[in-house]
mmCIF file of C-alpha atoms and ligand atoms in Angstrom:
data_model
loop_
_atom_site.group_PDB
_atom_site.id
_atom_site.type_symbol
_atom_site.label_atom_id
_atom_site.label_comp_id
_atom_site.label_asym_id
_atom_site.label_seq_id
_atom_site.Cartn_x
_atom_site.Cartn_y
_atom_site.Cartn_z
ATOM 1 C CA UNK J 139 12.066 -93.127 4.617
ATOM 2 C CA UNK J 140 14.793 -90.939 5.111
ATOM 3 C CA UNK J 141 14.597 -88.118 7.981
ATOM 4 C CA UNK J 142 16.439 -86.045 6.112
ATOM 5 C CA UNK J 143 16.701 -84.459 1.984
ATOM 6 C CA UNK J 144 19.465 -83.898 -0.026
ATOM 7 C CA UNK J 145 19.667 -80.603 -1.741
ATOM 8 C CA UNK J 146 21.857 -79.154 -4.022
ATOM 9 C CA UNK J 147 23.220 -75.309 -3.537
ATOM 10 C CA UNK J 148 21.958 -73.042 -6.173
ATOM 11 C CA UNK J 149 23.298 -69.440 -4.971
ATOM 12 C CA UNK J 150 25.710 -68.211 -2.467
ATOM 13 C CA UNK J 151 26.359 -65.005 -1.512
ATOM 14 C CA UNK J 152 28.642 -63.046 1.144
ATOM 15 C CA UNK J 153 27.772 -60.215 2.464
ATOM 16 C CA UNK J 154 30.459 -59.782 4.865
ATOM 17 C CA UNK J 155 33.927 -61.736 6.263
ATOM 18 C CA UNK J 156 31.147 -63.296 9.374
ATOM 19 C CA UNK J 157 28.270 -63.326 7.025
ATOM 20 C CA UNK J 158 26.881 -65.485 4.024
ATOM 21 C CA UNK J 159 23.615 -66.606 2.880
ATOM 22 C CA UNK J 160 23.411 -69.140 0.556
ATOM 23 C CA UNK J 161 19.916 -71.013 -1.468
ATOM 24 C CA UNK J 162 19.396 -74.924 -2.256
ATOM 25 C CA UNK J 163 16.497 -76.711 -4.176
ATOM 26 C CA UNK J 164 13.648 -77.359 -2.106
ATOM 27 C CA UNK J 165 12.185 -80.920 -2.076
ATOM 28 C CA UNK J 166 8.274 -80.892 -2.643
ATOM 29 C CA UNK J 167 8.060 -82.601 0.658
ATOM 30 C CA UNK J 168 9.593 -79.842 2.414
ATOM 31 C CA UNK J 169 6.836 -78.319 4.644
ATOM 32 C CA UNK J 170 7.180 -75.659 6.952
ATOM 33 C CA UNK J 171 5.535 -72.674 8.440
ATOM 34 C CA UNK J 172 7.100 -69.455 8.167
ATOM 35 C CA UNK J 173 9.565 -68.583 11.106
ATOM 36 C CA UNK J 174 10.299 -72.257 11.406
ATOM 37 C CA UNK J 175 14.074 -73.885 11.399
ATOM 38 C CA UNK J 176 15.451 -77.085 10.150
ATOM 39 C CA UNK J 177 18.276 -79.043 10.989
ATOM 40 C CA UNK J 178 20.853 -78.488 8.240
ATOM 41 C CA UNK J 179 24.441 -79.958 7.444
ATOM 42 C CA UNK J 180 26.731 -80.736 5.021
ATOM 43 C CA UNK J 181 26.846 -84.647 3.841
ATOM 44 C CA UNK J 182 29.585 -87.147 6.334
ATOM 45 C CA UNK J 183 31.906 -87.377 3.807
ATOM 46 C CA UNK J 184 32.608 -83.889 3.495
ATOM 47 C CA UNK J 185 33.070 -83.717 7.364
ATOM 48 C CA UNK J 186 36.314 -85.063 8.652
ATOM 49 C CA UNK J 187 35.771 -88.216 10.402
ATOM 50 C CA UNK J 188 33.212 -90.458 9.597
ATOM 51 C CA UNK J 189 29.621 -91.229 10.472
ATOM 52 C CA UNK J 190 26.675 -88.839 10.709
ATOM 53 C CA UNK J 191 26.629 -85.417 9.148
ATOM 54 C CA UNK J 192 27.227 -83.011 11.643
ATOM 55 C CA UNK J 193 23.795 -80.871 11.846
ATOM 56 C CA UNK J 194 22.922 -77.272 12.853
ATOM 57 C CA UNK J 195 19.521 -75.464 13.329
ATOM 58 C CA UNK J 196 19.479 -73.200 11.048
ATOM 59 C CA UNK J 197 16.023 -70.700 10.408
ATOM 60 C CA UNK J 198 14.878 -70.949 6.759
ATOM 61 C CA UNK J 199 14.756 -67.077 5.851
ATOM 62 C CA UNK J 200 12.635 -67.472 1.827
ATOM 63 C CA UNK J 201 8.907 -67.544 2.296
ATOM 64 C CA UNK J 202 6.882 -70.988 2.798
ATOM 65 C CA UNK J 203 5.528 -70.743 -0.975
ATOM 66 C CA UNK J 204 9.155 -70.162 -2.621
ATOM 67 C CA UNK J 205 10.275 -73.348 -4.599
ATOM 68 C CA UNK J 206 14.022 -72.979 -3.124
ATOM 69 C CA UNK J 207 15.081 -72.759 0.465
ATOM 70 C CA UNK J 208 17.189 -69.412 1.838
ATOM 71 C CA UNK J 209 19.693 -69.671 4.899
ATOM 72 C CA UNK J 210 21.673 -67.047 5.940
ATOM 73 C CA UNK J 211 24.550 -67.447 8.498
ATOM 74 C CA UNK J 212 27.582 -66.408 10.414
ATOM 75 C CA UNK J 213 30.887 -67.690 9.498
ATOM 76 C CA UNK J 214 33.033 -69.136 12.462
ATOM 77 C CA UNK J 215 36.645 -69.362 11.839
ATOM 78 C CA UNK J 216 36.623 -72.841 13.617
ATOM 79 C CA UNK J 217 33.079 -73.698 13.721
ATOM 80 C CA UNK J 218 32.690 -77.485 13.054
ATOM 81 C CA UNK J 219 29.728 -76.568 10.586
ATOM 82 C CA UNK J 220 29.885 -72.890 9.535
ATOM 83 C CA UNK J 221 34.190 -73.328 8.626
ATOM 84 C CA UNK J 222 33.081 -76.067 5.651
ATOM 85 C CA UNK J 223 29.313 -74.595 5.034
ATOM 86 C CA UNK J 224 31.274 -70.960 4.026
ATOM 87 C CA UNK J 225 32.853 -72.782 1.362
ATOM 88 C CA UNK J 226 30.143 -74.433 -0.180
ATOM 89 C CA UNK J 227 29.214 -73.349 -4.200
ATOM 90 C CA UNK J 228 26.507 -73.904 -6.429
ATOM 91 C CA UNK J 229 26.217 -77.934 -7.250
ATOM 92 C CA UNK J 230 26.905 -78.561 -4.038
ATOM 93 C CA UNK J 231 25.207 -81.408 -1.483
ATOM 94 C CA UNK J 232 23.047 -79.999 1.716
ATOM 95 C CA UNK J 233 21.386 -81.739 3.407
ATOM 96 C CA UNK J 234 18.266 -80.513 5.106
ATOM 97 C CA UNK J 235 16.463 -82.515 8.203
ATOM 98 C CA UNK J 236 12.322 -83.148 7.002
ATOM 99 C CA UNK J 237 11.215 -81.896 10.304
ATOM 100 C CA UNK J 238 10.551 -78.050 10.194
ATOM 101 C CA UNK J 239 9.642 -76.953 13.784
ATOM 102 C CA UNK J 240 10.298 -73.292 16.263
ATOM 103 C CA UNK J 241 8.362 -71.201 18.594
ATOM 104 C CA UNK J 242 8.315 -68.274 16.117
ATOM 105 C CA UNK J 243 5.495 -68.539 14.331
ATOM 106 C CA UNK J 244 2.325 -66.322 14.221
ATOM 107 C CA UNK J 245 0.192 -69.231 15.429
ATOM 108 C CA UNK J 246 2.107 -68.850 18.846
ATOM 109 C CA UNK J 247 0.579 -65.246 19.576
ATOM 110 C CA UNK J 248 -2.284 -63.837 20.553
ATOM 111 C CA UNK J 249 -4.439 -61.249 18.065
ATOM 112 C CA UNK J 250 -3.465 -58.078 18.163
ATOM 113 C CA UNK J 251 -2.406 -55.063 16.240
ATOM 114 C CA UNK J 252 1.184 -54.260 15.650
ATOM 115 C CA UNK J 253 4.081 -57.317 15.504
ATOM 116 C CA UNK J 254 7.366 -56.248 17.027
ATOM 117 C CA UNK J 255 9.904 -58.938 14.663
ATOM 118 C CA UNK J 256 13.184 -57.958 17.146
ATOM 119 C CA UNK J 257 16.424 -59.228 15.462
ATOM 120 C CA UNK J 258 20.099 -59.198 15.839
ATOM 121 C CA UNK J 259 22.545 -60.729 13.053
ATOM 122 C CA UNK J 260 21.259 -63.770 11.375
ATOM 123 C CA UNK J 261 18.299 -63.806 14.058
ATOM 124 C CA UNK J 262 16.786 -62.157 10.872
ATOM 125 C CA UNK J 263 16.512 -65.347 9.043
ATOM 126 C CA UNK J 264 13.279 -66.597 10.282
ATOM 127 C CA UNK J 265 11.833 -62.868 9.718
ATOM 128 C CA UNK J 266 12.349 -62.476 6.311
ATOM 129 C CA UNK J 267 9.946 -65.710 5.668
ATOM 130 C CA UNK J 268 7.083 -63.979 7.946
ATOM 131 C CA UNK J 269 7.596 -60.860 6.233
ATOM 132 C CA UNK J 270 6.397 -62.542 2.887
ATOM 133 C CA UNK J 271 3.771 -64.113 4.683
ATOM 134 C CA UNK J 272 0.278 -62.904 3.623
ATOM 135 C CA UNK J 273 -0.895 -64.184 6.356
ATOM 136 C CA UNK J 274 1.115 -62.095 8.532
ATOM 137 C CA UNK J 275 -0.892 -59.149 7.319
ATOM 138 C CA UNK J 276 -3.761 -60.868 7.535
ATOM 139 C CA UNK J 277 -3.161 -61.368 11.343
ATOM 140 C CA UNK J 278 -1.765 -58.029 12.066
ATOM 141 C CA UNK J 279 -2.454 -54.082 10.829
ATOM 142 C CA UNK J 280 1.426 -53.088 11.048
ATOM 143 C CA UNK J 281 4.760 -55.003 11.409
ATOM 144 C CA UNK J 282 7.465 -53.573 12.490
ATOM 145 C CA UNK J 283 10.949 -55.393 11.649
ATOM 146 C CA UNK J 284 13.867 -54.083 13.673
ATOM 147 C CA UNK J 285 17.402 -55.086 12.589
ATOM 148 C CA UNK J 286 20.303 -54.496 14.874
ATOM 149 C CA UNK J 287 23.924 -54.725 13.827
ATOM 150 C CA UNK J 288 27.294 -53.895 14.168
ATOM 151 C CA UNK J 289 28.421 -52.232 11.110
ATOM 152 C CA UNK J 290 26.100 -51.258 8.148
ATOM 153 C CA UNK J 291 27.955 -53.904 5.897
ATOM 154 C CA UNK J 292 26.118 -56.158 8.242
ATOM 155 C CA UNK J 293 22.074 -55.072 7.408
ATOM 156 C CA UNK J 294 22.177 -58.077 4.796
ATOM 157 C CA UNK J 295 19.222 -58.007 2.811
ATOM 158 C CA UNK J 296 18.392 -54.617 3.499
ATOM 159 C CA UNK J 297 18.085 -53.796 -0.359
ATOM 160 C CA UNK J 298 15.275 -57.060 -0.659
ATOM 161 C CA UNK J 299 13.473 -55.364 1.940
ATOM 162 C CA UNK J 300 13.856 -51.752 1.347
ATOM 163 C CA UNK J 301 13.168 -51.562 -2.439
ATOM 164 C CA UNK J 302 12.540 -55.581 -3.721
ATOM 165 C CA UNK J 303 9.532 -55.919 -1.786
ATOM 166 C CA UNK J 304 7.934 -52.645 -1.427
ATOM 167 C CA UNK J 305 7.897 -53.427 -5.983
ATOM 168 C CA UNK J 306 6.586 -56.850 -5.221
ATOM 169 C CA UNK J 307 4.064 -57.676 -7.974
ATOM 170 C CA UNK J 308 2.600 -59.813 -5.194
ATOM 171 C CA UNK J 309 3.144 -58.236 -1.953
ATOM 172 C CA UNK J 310 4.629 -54.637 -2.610
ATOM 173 C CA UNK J 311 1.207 -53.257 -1.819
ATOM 174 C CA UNK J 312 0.725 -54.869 1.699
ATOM 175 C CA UNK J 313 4.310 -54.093 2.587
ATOM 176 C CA UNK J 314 4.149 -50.763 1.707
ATOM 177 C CA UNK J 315 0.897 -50.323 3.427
ATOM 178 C CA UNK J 316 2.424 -52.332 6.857
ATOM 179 C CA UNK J 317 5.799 -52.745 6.949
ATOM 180 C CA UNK J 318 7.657 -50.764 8.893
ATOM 181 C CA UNK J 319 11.471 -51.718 8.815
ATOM 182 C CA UNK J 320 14.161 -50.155 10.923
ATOM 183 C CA UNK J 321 17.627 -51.225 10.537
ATOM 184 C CA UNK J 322 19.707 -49.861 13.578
ATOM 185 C CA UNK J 323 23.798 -50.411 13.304
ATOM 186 C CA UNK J 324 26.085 -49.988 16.784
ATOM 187 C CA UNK J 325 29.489 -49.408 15.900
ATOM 188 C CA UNK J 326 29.166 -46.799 13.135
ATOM 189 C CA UNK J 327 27.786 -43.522 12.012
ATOM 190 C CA UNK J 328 24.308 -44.845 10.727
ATOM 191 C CA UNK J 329 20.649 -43.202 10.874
ATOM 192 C CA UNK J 330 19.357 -45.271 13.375
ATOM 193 C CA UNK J 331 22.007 -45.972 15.748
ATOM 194 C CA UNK J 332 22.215 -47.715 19.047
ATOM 195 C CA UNK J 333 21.283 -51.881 20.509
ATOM 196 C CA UNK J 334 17.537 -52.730 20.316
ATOM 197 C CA UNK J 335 17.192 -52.767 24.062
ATOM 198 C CA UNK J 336 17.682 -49.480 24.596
ATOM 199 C CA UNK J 337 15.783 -47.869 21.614
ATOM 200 C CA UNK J 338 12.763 -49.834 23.138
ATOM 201 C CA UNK J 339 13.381 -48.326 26.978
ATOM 202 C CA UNK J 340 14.278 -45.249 25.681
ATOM 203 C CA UNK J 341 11.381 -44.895 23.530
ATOM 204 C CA UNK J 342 13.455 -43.561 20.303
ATOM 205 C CA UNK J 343 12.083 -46.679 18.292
ATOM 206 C CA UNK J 344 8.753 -45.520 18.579
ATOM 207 C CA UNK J 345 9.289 -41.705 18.270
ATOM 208 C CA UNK J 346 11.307 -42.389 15.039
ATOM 209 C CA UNK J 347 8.211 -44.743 14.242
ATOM 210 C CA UNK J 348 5.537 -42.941 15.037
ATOM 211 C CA UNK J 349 3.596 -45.748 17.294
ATOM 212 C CA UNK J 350 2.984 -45.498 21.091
ATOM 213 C CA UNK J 351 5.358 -47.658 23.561
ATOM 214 C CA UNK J 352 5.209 -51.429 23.693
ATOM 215 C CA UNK J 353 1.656 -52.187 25.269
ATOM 216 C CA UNK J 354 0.781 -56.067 25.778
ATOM 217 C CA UNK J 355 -2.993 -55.000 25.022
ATOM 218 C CA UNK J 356 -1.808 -54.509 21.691
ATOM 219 C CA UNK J 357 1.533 -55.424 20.691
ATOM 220 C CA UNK J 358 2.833 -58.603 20.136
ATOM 221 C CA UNK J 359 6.603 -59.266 19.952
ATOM 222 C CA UNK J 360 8.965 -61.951 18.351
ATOM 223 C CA UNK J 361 12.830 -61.931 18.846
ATOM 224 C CA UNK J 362 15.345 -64.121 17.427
ATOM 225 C CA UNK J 363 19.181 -63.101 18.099
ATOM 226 C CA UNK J 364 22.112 -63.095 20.052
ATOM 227 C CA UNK J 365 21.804 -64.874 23.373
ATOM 228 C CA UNK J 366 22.275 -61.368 25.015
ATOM 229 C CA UNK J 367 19.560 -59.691 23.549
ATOM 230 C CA UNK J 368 17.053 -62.485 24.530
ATOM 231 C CA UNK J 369 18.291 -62.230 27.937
ATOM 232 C CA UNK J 370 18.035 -58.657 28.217
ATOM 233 C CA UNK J 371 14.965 -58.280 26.316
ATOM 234 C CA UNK J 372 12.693 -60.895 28.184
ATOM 235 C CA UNK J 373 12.554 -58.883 31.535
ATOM 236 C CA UNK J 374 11.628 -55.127 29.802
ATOM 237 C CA UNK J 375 8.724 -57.382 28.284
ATOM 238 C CA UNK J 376 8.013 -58.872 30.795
ATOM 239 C CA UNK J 377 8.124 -56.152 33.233
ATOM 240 C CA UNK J 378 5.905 -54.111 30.943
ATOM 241 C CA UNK J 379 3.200 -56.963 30.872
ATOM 242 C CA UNK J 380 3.697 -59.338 28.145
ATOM 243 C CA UNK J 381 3.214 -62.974 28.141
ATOM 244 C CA UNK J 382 5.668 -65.617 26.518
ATOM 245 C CA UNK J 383 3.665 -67.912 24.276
ATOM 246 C CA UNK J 384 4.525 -71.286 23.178
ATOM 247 C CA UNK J 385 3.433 -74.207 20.689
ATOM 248 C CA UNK J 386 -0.305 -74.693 21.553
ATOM 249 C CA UNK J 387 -0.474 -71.719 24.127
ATOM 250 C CA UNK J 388 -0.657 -68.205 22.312
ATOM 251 C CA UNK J 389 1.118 -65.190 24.324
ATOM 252 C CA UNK J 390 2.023 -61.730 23.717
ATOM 253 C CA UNK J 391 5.583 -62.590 22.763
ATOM 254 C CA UNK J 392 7.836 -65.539 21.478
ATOM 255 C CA UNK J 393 11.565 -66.065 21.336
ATOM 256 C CA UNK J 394 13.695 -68.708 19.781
ATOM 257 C CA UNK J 395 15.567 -70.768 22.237
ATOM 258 C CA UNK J 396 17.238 -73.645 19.755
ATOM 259 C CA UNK J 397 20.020 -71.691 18.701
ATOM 260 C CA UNK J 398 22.508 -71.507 20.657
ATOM 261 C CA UNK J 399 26.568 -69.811 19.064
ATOM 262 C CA UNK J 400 27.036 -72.092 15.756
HETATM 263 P P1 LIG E 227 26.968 -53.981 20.317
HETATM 264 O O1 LIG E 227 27.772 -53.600 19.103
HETATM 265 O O2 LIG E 227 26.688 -52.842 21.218
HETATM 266 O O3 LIG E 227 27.537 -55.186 21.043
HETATM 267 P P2 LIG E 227 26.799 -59.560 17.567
HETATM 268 O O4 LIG E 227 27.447 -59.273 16.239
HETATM 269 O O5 LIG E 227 27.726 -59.535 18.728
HETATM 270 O O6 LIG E 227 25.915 -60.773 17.526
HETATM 271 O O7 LIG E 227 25.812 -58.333 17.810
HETATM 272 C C1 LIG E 227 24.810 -57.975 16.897
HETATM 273 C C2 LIG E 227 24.150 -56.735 17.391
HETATM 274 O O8 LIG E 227 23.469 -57.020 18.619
HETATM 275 C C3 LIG E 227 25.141 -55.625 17.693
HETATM 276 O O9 LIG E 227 24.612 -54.407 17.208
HETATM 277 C C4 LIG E 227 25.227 -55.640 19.208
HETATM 278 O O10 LIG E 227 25.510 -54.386 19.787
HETATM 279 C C5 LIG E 227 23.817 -56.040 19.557
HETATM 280 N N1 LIG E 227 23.703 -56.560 20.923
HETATM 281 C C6 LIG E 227 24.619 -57.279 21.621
HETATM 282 N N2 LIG E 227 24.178 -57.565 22.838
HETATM 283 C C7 LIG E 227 22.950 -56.995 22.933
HETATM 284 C C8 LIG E 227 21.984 -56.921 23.976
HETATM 285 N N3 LIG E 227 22.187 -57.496 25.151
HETATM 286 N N4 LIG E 227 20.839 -56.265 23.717
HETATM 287 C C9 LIG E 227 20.632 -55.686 22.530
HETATM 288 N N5 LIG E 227 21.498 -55.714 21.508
HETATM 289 C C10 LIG E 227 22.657 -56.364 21.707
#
């Protein structure tokens, strides 16, 4: 058997110069759990040279119960991958590795009350499958999803989450009930302004919020971004108390390690 299926684009859409998203057919063999990435790539012949496709991680953003499969990503002018993948169109080949695996999943946390989903760019991929997750409400009485970008242009998906899901025939309930999203853009005039990091040591996340600082006893965190923000954002958990869980040892918080620039 094959450790890998072939999938054929069905949508693809570009939000910005750096940013596309794009959907495939989703073998019924696909398994995964929500927050989870596969290895993805386009098929060797399309690649210059020959041999193996070249393969990325890449989170899978639609929910585990969807019958397609959602990735969103950043366009690199000379990425190996992402300078083919951003010309892909519908009827196209993917192909996406069997093996669906990551640290950010629910199962990797401890109980508790609120979930802190901390992401930067397309380290909002593997949110938008936990946000669709019942079982994320299940687990937890609010979630708070926290997107920080550069330019407003870049808060892709912002109208799925803002008006698409609160309607939800399914969901839109829940959501409304205990989602709490808060898109934050750095370089222009925005509502929310300013880098994750410092709304969370300043406290304006939570004033504009309306929930008490970041308490371990409580809160549980997952972050998936730039390399910068993990780096800067692991010692103000730390230092306030939390935990880093892992695959068979819940914690108070999880990040995602396997991507690195792509
Ligand atoms: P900034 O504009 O201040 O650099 P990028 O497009 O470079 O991946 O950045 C996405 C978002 O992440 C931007 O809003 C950027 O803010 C922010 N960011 C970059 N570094 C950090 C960091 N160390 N902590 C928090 N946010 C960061």
């Amino acid at each position: 058997m094959s450790n890998v299926f072939e999938e054929q684009v069905l949508d693809v859409r570009h939000w910005t110069d750096t940013l596309f998203s794009f959907s495939t057919t989703r073998d019924p063999g696909c398994r995964f759990k929500s927050g989870q990435f596969v290895m993805l790539g386009l098929p060797a012949e399309g690649l210059p040279g020959e041999g193996r496709p070249l393969m990325r991680a890449y989170s899978i953003a639609s929910p585990h119960y969807a019958d397609v499969l959602d990735f969103f990503s950043i366009k690199v002018p000379n990425g190996p991958l992402t300078s083919k993948l951003q010309t892909i169109r519908p009827g196209d080949r993917i192909i996406v590795g069997r093996k669906a695996t990551g640290t950010l999943v629910i199962d990797n946390l401890k109980s508790g009350a609120t979930l802190y989903l901390l992401a930067t760019g397309t380290g909002l991929a593997p949110f938008l499958s936990t946000i669709r997750d019942p079982e994320t409400y299940e687990r937890f009485d609010k979630v708070v999803l926290v997107h920080g970008v550069r330019t407003i242009a870049e808060l892709a998906y912002r109208e799925l989450i803002e008006t698409e899901l609160p309607n939800d025939e399914f969901l839109g309930e829940l959501i409304t009930e205990k989602l709490t999203y808060y898109p934050t853009v750095t370089r222009e005039e925005f509502r929310n302004r300013g880098r994750i990091t410092h709304l969370i040591t300043s406290g304006k996340l939570f004033d504009d919020i309306g929930l008490p600082a970041l308490d371990p006893g409580r809160d549980r965190v997952m972050m998936c971004g730039s390399p910068a923000l993990l780096a800067d954002m692991t010692p103000i958990l730390e230092q306030a108390g939390f935990a880093e869980g892992n695959t068979g040892e819940p914690g108070d918080y999880v990040v995602e390690k396997a991507f690195a620039e792509r």
